[in-house]
Coordinates of C-alpha atoms and ligand atoms in Angstrom, one line a residue:
X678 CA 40.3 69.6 -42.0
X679 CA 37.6 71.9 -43.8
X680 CA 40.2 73.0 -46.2
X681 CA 41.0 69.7 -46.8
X682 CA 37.6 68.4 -47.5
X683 CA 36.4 70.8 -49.7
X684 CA 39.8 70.9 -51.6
X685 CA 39.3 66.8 -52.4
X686 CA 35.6 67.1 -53.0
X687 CA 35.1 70.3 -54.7
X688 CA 39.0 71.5 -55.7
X689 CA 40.9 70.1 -59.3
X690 CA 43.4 68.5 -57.6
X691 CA 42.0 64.7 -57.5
X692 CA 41.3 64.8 -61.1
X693 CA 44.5 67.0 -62.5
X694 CA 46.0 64.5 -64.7
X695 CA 49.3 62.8 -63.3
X696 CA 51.7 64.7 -66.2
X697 CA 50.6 68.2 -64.6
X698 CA 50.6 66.8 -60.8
X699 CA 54.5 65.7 -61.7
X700 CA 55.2 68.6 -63.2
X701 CA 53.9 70.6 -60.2
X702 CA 56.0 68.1 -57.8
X703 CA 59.1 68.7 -60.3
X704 CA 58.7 72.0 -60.3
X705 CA 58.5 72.2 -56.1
X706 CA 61.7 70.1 -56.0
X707 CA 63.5 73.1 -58.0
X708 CA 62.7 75.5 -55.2
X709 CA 63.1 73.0 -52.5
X710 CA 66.6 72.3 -54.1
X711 CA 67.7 76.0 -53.7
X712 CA 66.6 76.2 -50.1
X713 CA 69.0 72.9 -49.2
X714 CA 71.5 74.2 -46.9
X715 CA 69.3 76.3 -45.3
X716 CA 67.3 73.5 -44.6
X717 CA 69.8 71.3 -43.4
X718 CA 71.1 73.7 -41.1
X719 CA 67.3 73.8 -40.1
X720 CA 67.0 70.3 -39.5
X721 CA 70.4 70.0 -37.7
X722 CA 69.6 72.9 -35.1
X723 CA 66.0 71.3 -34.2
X724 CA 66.2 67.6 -33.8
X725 CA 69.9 67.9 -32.8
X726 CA 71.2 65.7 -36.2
X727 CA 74.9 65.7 -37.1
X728 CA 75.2 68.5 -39.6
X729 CA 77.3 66.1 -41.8
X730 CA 73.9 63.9 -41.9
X731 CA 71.6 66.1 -42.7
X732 CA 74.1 68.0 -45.5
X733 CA 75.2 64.7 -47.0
X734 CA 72.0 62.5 -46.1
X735 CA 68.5 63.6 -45.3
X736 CA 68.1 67.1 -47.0
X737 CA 69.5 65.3 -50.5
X738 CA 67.6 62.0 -50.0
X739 CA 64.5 63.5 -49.2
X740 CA 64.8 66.0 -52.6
X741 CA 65.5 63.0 -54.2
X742 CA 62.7 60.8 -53.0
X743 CA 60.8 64.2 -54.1
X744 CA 61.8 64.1 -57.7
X745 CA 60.8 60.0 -57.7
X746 CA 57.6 60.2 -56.5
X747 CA 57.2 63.2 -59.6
X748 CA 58.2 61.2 -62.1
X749 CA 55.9 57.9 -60.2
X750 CA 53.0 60.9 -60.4
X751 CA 52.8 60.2 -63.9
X752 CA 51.7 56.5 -63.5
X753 CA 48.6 55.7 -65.6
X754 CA 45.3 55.4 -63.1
X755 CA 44.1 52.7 -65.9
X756 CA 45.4 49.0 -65.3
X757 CA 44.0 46.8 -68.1
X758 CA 42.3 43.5 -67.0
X759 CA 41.7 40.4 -69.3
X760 CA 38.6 40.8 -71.0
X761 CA 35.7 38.6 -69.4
X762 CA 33.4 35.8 -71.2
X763 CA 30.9 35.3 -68.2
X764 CA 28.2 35.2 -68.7
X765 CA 28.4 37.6 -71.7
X766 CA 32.1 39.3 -73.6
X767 CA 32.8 42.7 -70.8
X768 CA 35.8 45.0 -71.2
X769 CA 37.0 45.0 -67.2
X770 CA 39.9 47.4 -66.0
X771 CA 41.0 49.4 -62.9
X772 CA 40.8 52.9 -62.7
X773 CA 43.3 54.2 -59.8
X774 CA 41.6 57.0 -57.4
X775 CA 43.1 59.0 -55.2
X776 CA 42.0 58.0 -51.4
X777 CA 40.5 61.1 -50.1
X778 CA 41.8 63.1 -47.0
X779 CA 44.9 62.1 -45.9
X780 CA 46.0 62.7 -42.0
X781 CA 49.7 62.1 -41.8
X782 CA 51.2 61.8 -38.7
X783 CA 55.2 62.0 -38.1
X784 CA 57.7 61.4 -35.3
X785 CA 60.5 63.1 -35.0
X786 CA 63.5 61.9 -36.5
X787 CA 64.0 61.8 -39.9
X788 CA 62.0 64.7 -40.1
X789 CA 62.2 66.4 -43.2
X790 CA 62.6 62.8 -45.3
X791 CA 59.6 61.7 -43.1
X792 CA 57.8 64.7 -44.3
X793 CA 58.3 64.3 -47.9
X794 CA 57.7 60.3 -47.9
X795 CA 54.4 61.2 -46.4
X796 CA 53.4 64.0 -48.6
X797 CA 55.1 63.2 -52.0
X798 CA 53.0 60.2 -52.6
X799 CA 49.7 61.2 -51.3
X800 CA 50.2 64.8 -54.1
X801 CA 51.7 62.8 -56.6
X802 CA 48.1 60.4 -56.6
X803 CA 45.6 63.1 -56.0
X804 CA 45.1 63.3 -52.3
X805 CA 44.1 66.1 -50.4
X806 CA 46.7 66.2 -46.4
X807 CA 46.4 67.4 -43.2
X808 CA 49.9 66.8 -42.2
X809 CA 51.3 66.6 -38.4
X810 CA 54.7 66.3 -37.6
X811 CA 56.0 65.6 -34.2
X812 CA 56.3 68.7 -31.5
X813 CA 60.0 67.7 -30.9
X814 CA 61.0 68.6 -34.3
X815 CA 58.3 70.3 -36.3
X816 CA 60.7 73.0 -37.8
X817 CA 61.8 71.6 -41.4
X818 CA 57.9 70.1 -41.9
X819 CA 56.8 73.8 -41.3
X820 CA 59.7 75.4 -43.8
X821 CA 58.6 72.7 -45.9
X822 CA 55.3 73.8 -46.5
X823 CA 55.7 77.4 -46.1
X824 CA 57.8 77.0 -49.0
X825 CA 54.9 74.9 -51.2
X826 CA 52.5 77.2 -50.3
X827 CA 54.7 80.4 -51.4
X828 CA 55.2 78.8 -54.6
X829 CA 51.7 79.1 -55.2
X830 CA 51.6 75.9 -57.3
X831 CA 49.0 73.8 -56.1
X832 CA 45.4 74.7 -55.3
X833 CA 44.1 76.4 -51.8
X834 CA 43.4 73.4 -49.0
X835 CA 45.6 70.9 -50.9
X836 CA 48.7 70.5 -48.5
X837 CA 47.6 71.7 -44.4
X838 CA 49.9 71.2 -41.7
X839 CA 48.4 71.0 -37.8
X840 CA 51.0 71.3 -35.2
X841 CA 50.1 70.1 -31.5
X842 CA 50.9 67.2 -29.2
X843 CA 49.5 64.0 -30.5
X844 CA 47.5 63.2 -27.3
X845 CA 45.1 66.2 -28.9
X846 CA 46.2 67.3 -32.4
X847 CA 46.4 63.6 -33.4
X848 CA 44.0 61.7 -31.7
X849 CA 41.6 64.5 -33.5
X850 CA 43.0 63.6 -36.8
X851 CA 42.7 60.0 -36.5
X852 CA 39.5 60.0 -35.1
X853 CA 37.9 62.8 -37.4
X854 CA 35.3 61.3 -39.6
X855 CA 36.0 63.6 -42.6
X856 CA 39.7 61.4 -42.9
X857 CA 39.5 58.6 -45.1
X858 CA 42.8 57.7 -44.5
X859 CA 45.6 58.0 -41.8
X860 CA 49.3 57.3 -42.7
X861 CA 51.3 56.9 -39.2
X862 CA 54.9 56.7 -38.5
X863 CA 55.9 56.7 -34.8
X864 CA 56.2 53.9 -32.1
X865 CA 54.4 50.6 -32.0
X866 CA 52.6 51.7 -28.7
X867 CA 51.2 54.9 -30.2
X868 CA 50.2 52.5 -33.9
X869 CA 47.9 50.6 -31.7
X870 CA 46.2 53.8 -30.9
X871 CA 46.0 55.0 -33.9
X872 CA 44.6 51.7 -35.0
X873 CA 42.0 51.1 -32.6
X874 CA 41.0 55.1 -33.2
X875 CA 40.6 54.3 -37.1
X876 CA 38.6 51.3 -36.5
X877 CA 35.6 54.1 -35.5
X878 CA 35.0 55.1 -39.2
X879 CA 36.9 52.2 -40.8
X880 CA 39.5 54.2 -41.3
X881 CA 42.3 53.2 -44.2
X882 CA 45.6 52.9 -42.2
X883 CA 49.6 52.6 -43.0
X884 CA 51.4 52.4 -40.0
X885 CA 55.1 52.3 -40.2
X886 CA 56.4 51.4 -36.0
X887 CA 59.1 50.0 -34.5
X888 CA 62.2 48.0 -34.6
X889 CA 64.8 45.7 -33.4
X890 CA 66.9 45.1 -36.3
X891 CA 69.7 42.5 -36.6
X892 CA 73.3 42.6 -38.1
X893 CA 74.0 39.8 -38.6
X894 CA 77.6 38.7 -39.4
X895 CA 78.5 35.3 -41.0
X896 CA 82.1 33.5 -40.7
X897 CA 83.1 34.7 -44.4
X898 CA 81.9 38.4 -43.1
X899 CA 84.5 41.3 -44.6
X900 CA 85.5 42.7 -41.3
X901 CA 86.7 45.9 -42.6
X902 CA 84.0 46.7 -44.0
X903 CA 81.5 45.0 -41.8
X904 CA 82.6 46.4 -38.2
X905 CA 82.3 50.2 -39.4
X906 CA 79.1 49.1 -41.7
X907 CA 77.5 47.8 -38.1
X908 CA 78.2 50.9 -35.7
X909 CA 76.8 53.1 -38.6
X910 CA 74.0 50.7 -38.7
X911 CA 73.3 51.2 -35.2
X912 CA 74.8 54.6 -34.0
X913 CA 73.8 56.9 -37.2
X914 CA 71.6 59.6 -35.6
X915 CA 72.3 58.1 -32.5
X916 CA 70.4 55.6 -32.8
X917 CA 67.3 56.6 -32.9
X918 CA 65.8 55.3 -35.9
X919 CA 63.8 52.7 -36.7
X920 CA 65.6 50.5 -38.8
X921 CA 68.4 50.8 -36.2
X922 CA 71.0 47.8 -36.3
X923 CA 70.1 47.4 -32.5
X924 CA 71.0 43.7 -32.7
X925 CA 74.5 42.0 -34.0
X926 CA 75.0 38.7 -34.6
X927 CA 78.3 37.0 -34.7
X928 CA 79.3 33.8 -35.2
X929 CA 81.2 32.3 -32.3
X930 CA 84.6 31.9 -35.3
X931 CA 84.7 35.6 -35.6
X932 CA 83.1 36.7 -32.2
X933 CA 85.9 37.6 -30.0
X934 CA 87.9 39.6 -32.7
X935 CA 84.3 41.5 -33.7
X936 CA 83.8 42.7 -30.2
X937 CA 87.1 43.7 -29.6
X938 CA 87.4 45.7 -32.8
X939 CA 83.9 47.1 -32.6
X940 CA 84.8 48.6 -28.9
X941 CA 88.2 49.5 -29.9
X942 CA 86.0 51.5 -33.2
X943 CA 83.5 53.1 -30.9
X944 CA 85.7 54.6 -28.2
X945 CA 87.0 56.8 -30.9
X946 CA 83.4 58.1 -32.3
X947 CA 83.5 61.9 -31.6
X948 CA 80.8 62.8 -29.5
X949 CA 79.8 66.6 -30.2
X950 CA 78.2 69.5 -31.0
X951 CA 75.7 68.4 -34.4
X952 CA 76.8 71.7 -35.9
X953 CA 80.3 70.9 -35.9
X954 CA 81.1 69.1 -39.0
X955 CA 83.8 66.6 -37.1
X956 CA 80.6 65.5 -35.2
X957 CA 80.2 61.6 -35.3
X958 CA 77.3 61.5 -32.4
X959 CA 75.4 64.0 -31.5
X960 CA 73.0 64.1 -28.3
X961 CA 69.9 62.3 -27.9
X962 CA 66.3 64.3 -29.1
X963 CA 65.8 65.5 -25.5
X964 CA 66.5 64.6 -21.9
X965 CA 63.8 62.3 -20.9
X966 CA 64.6 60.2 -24.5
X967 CA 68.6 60.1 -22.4
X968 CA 66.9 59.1 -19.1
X969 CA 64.9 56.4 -21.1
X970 CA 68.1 54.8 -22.5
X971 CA 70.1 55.2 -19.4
X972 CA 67.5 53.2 -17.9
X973 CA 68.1 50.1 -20.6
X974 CA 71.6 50.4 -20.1
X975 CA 70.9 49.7 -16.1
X976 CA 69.1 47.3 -17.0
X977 CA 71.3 45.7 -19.3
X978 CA 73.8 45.8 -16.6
X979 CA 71.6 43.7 -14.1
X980 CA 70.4 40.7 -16.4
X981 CA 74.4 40.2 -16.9
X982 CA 75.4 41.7 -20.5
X983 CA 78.6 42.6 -20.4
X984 CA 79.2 46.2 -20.7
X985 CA 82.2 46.4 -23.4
X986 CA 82.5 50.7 -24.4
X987 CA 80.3 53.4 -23.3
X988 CA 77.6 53.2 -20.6
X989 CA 78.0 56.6 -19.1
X990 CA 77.3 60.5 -19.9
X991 CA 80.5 61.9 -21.8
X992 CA 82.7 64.1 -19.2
X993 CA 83.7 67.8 -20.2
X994 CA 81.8 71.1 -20.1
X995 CA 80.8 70.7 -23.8
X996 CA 78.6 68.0 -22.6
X997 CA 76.6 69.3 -20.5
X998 CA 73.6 71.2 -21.8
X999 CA 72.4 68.5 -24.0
X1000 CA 71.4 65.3 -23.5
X1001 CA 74.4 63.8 -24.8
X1002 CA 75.6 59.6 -24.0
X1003 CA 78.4 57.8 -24.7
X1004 CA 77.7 55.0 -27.8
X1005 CA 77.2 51.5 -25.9
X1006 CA 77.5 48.7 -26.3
X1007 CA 77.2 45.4 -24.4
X1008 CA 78.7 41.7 -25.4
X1009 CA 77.6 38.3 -24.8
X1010 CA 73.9 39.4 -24.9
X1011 CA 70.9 37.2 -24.3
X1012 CA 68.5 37.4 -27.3
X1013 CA 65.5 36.7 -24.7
X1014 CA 66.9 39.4 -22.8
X1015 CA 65.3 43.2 -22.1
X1016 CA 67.7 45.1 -24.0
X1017 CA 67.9 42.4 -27.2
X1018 CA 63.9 42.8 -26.9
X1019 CA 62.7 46.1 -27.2
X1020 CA 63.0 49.1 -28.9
X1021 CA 65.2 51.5 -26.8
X1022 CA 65.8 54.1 -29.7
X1023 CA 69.2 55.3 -28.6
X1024 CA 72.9 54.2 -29.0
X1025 CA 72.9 50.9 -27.3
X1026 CA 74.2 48.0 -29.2
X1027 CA 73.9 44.3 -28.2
X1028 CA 76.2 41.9 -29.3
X1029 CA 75.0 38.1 -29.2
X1030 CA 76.9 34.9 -30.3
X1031 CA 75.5 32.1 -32.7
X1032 CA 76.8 28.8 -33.3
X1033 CA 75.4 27.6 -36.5
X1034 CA 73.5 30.2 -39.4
X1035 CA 70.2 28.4 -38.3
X1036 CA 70.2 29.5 -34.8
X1037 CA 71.6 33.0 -36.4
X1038 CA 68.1 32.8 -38.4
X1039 CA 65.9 31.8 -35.6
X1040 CA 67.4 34.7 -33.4
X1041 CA 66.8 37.2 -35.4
X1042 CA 63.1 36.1 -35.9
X1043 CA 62.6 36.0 -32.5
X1044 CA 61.6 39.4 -31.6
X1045 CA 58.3 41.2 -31.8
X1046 CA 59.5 43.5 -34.7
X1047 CA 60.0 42.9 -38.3
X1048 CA 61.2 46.0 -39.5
X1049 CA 64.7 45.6 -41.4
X1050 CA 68.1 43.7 -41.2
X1051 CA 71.7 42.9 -42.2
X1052 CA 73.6 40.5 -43.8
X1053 CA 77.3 40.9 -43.9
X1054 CA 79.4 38.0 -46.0
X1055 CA 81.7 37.7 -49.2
X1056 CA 79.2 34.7 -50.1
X1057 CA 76.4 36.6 -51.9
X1058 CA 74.3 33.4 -52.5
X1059 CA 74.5 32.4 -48.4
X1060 CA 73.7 36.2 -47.7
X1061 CA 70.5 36.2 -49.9
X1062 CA 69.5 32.7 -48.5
X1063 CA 69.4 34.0 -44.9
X1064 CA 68.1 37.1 -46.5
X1065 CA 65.0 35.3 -47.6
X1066 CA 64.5 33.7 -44.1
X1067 CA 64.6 36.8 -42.6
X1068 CA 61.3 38.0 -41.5
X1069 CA 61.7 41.8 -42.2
X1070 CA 60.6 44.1 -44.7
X1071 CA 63.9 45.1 -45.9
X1072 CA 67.3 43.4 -46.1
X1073 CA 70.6 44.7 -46.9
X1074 CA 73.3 43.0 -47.5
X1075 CA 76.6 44.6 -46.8
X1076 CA 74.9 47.6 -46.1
X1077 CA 72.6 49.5 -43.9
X1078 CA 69.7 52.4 -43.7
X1079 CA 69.8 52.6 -47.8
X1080 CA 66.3 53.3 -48.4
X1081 CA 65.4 53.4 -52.0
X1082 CA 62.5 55.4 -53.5
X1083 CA 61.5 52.6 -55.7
X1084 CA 61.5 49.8 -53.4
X1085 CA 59.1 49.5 -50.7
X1086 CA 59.8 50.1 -47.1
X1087 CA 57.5 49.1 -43.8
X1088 CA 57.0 46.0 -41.7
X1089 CA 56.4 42.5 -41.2
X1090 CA 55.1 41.8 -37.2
X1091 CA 54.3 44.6 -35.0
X1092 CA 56.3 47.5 -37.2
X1093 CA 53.7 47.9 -38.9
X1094 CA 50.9 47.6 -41.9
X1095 CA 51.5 48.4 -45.4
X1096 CA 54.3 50.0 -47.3
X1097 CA 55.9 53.4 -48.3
X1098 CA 57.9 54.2 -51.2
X1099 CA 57.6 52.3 -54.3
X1100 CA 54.9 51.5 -56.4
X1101 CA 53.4 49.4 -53.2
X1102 CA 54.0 52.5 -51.2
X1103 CA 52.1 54.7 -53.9
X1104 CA 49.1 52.3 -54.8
X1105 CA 48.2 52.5 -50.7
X1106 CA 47.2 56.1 -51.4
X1107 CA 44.6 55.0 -53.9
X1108 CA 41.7 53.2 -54.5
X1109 CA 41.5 50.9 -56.8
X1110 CA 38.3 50.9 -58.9
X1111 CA 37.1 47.9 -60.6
X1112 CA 34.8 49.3 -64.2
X1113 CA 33.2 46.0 -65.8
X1114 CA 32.0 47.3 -69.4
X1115 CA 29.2 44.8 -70.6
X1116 CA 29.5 44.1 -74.3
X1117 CA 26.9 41.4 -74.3
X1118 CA 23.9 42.7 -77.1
X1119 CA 21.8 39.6 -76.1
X1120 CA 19.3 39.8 -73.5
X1121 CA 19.3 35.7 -73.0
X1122 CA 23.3 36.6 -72.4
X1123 CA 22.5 37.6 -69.0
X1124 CA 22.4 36.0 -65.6
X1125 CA 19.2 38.4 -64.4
X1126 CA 16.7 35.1 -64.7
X1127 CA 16.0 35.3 -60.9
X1128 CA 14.9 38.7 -60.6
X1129 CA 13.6 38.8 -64.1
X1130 CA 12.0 36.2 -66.4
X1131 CA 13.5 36.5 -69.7
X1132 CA 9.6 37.4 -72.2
X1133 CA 8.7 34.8 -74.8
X1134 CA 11.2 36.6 -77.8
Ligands
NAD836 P1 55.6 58.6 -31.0 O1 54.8 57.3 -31.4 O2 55.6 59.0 -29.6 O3 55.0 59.8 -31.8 C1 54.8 59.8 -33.2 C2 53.8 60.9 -33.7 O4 52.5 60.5 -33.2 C3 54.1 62.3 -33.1 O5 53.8 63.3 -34.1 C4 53.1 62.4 -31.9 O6 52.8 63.7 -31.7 C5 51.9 61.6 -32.5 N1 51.0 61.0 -31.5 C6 51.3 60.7 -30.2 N2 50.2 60.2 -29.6 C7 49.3 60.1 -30.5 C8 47.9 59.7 -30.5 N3 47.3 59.2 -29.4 N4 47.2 59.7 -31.6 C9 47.7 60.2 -32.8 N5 49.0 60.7 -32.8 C10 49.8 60.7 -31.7 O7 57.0 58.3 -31.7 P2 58.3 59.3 -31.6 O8 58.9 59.1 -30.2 O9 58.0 60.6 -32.1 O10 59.3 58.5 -32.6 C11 60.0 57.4 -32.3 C12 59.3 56.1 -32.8 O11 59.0 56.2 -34.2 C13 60.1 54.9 -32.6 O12 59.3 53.8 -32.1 C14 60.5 54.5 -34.1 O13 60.9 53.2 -34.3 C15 59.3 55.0 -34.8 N6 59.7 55.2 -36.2 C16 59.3 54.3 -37.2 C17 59.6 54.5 -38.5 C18 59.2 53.6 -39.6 O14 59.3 53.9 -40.8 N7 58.8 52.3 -39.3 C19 60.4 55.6 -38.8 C20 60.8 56.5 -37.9 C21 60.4 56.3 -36.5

């Protein structure tokens, strides 16, 4: 935290003009580049993701994300305002600062991408980190800044990593009055901590939580695409993340054909070893995450969903020293229900019938979280309609989990406050400074007449 401090307050970083900081972060996405397979393999062994994920998907996206937040370093900190005629002609703009110290807190999937999301943007506007991932899967977050310190290319106390379960090594960040800002990712229950612990020092926060996403699938919906675009919404990295498509809705036209074909689809995932590269689904981050969404899927069972594929441990030797489970999902689902209402972070789909695209709408609003969605449909102009009614941070139509380094990503509802990515993402690790630049020459030009008496010219 010292390192931290003293690198913000007394170090070059905060003022190093944005060409040289994305330079530097260009230059650290070189190296990074050449260490990919490594640290795919990395990420693959320690939060148990499908090697075929982290190869294809999060090792390549986070470098990318990397490489967009370098050239979004070079952003000009000086935002012109109209000029001012009250009470006297001023030049007004805003000058862009970095925040200060920067406590980042991660869970654990998504780990490495989590790690650069975090980091990228807080280096690429002049902040000084103290960076904590998640004890469950700290492994590519450490590589990851072994390897920038190595490099030797930004200045001592710029970049720290704390490791440590959050109950200490976070609630000291977050309550540590040399932080001016914390930047949380991690579950809504743990956010309100977070929150409450910021309001000490006031504390800026981002908090990107939880979700309970819906897929939702109108009449017109392209089924061949849609029924394999759901289960990867919902059962890439098993689930567990947060923009999960936990939630399908299907109009009653199409509903008995989507649930057979989506059970007939899922009974053929391969569940397996993540280092095999025929992997589909892996196993769950550890056993008591499995015993968690066992325990939704009881209780699933006894408020009356039907239980259409899955359910159950998988059978055979293979399975059994990791917490693997079968992909699940349940049909004719009541939205107010358990299992349509929280966040159970596993591989548990429920499947819920709508009549008419209003009550699709009004469903998929209903829920505490406001985190992301799906529109499936060969009508583009009905998909964006509903797509605008959604009350979600993100949308994708005919798609899902694309996040995009230019767009912002975070939550409406309780997933969370504030935005990454983008330039919304970027301008929450900066304050913005408002410079008023009188130009007035007269003195009777001023509005001081209360404090002082304008003399007899
Ligand atoms: P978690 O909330 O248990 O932990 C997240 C991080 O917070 C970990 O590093 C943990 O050590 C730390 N922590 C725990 N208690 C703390 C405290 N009192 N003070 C400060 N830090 C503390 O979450 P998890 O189980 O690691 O991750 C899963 C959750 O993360 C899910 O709810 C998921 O939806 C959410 N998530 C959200 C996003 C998003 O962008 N919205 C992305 C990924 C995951």
């Amino acid at each position: 935290m010292a390192a931290a401090r003293n690198a913000f307050d007394n170090g070059p970083w905060p003022h190093t003009p944005g060409y040289e900081r994305a330079r530097i972060l260009h230059a650290l996405h070189t190296i990074l580049e050449e260490r990919a397979f490594e640290l795919a393999e990395l990420e693959s062994r320690d939060g148990a993701v499908p090697i075929r994920k982290t190869s294809y998907v999060d090792i390549p996206l986070g470098l990318h994300m990397l490489s967009c937040f370098a050239e979004m370093a070079r952003a000009s900190p000086y935002e012109p305002l109209h000029w001012n005629d009250f009470p006297s002609m001023s030049w007004n703009f805003v000058w862009r600062e970095p925040v200060g110290v920067c406590a980042q807190i991660i869970p654990w999937n998504y780990a490495f991408c989590m790690a650069i999301w975090k980091i990228a943007p807080a280096l690429a506007t002049g902040n000084t980190v103290v960076f904590k991932p998640s004890s469950l899967a700290p492994l590519t977050s450490i590589a990851l800044v072994r390897i920038i310190h190595e490099s030797g290319l930004l200045p001592k106390g710029v970049l720290n990593l704390v490791n440590g379960p959050g109950a200490e090594a976070g609630e000291y960040l977050v309550n540590h009055p040399q932080v001016d800002k914390v930047a949380f990712t991690g579950s809504t229950e743990v956010g309100r901590k977070v929150m409450a612990a910021a309001a000490g020092t006031i504390k800026k926060v981002t908090l990107e939580l939880g979700g309970k996403s819906a897929s939702i699938l109108l009449p017109d919906a392209d089924l061949d695409l849609a029924i394999d675009g759901v289960l990867f919404g919902v059962f890439h990295h098993a689930g567990q993340l947060c923009e999960s498509g936990t939630r399908c809705l299907v109009h009653r036209s199409i509903y008995d054909e989507v649930v057979r074909r989506l059970a007939e689809r899922t009974a053929k995932l391969r569940i397996g070893d993540p280092m095999e590269l025929e992997t589909d689904v892996g196993p769950l981050i550890s056993h008591a995450q499995r015993e968690k969404v066992e325990r939704y899927i009881a209780i699933g069972r006894q408020e009356g969903a039907k239980l259409i594929v899955g359910g159950s441990r998988p059978e055979g030797a293979q399975y059994e020293a990791g917490p693997y489970l079968q992909p699940t999902i349940f049909a004719d689902v009541d939205n107010r229900s358990t299992i349509a209402q929280e966040e159970i972070f596993g591989p548990v789909l429920a499947v819920i019938p709508y009549n008419t695209t209003n009550e699709a709408v009004a469903m998929a609003n209903d829920s505490p979280y406001g985190l992301a969605g799906a529109v499936w449909s060969r009508d583009l102009r009905a998909a964006i309609d509903v797509a605008r009614r959604l009350r979600t941070g993100t949308v994708w139509i005919n798609d899902h989990h694309i996040l995009n380094p230019r767009a912002p990503f975070g939550g409406y509802k309780q997933s969370g406050i504030g935005r990454e990515m983008g330039r919304a993402g970027l301008a929450e690790y900066t304050e913005p400074k408002h410079i008023h630049v009188d130009l007035g020459a007269r003195r009777d030009e001023r509005i001081w007449w209360d404090v002082v008496v304008p003399t007899e010219q």
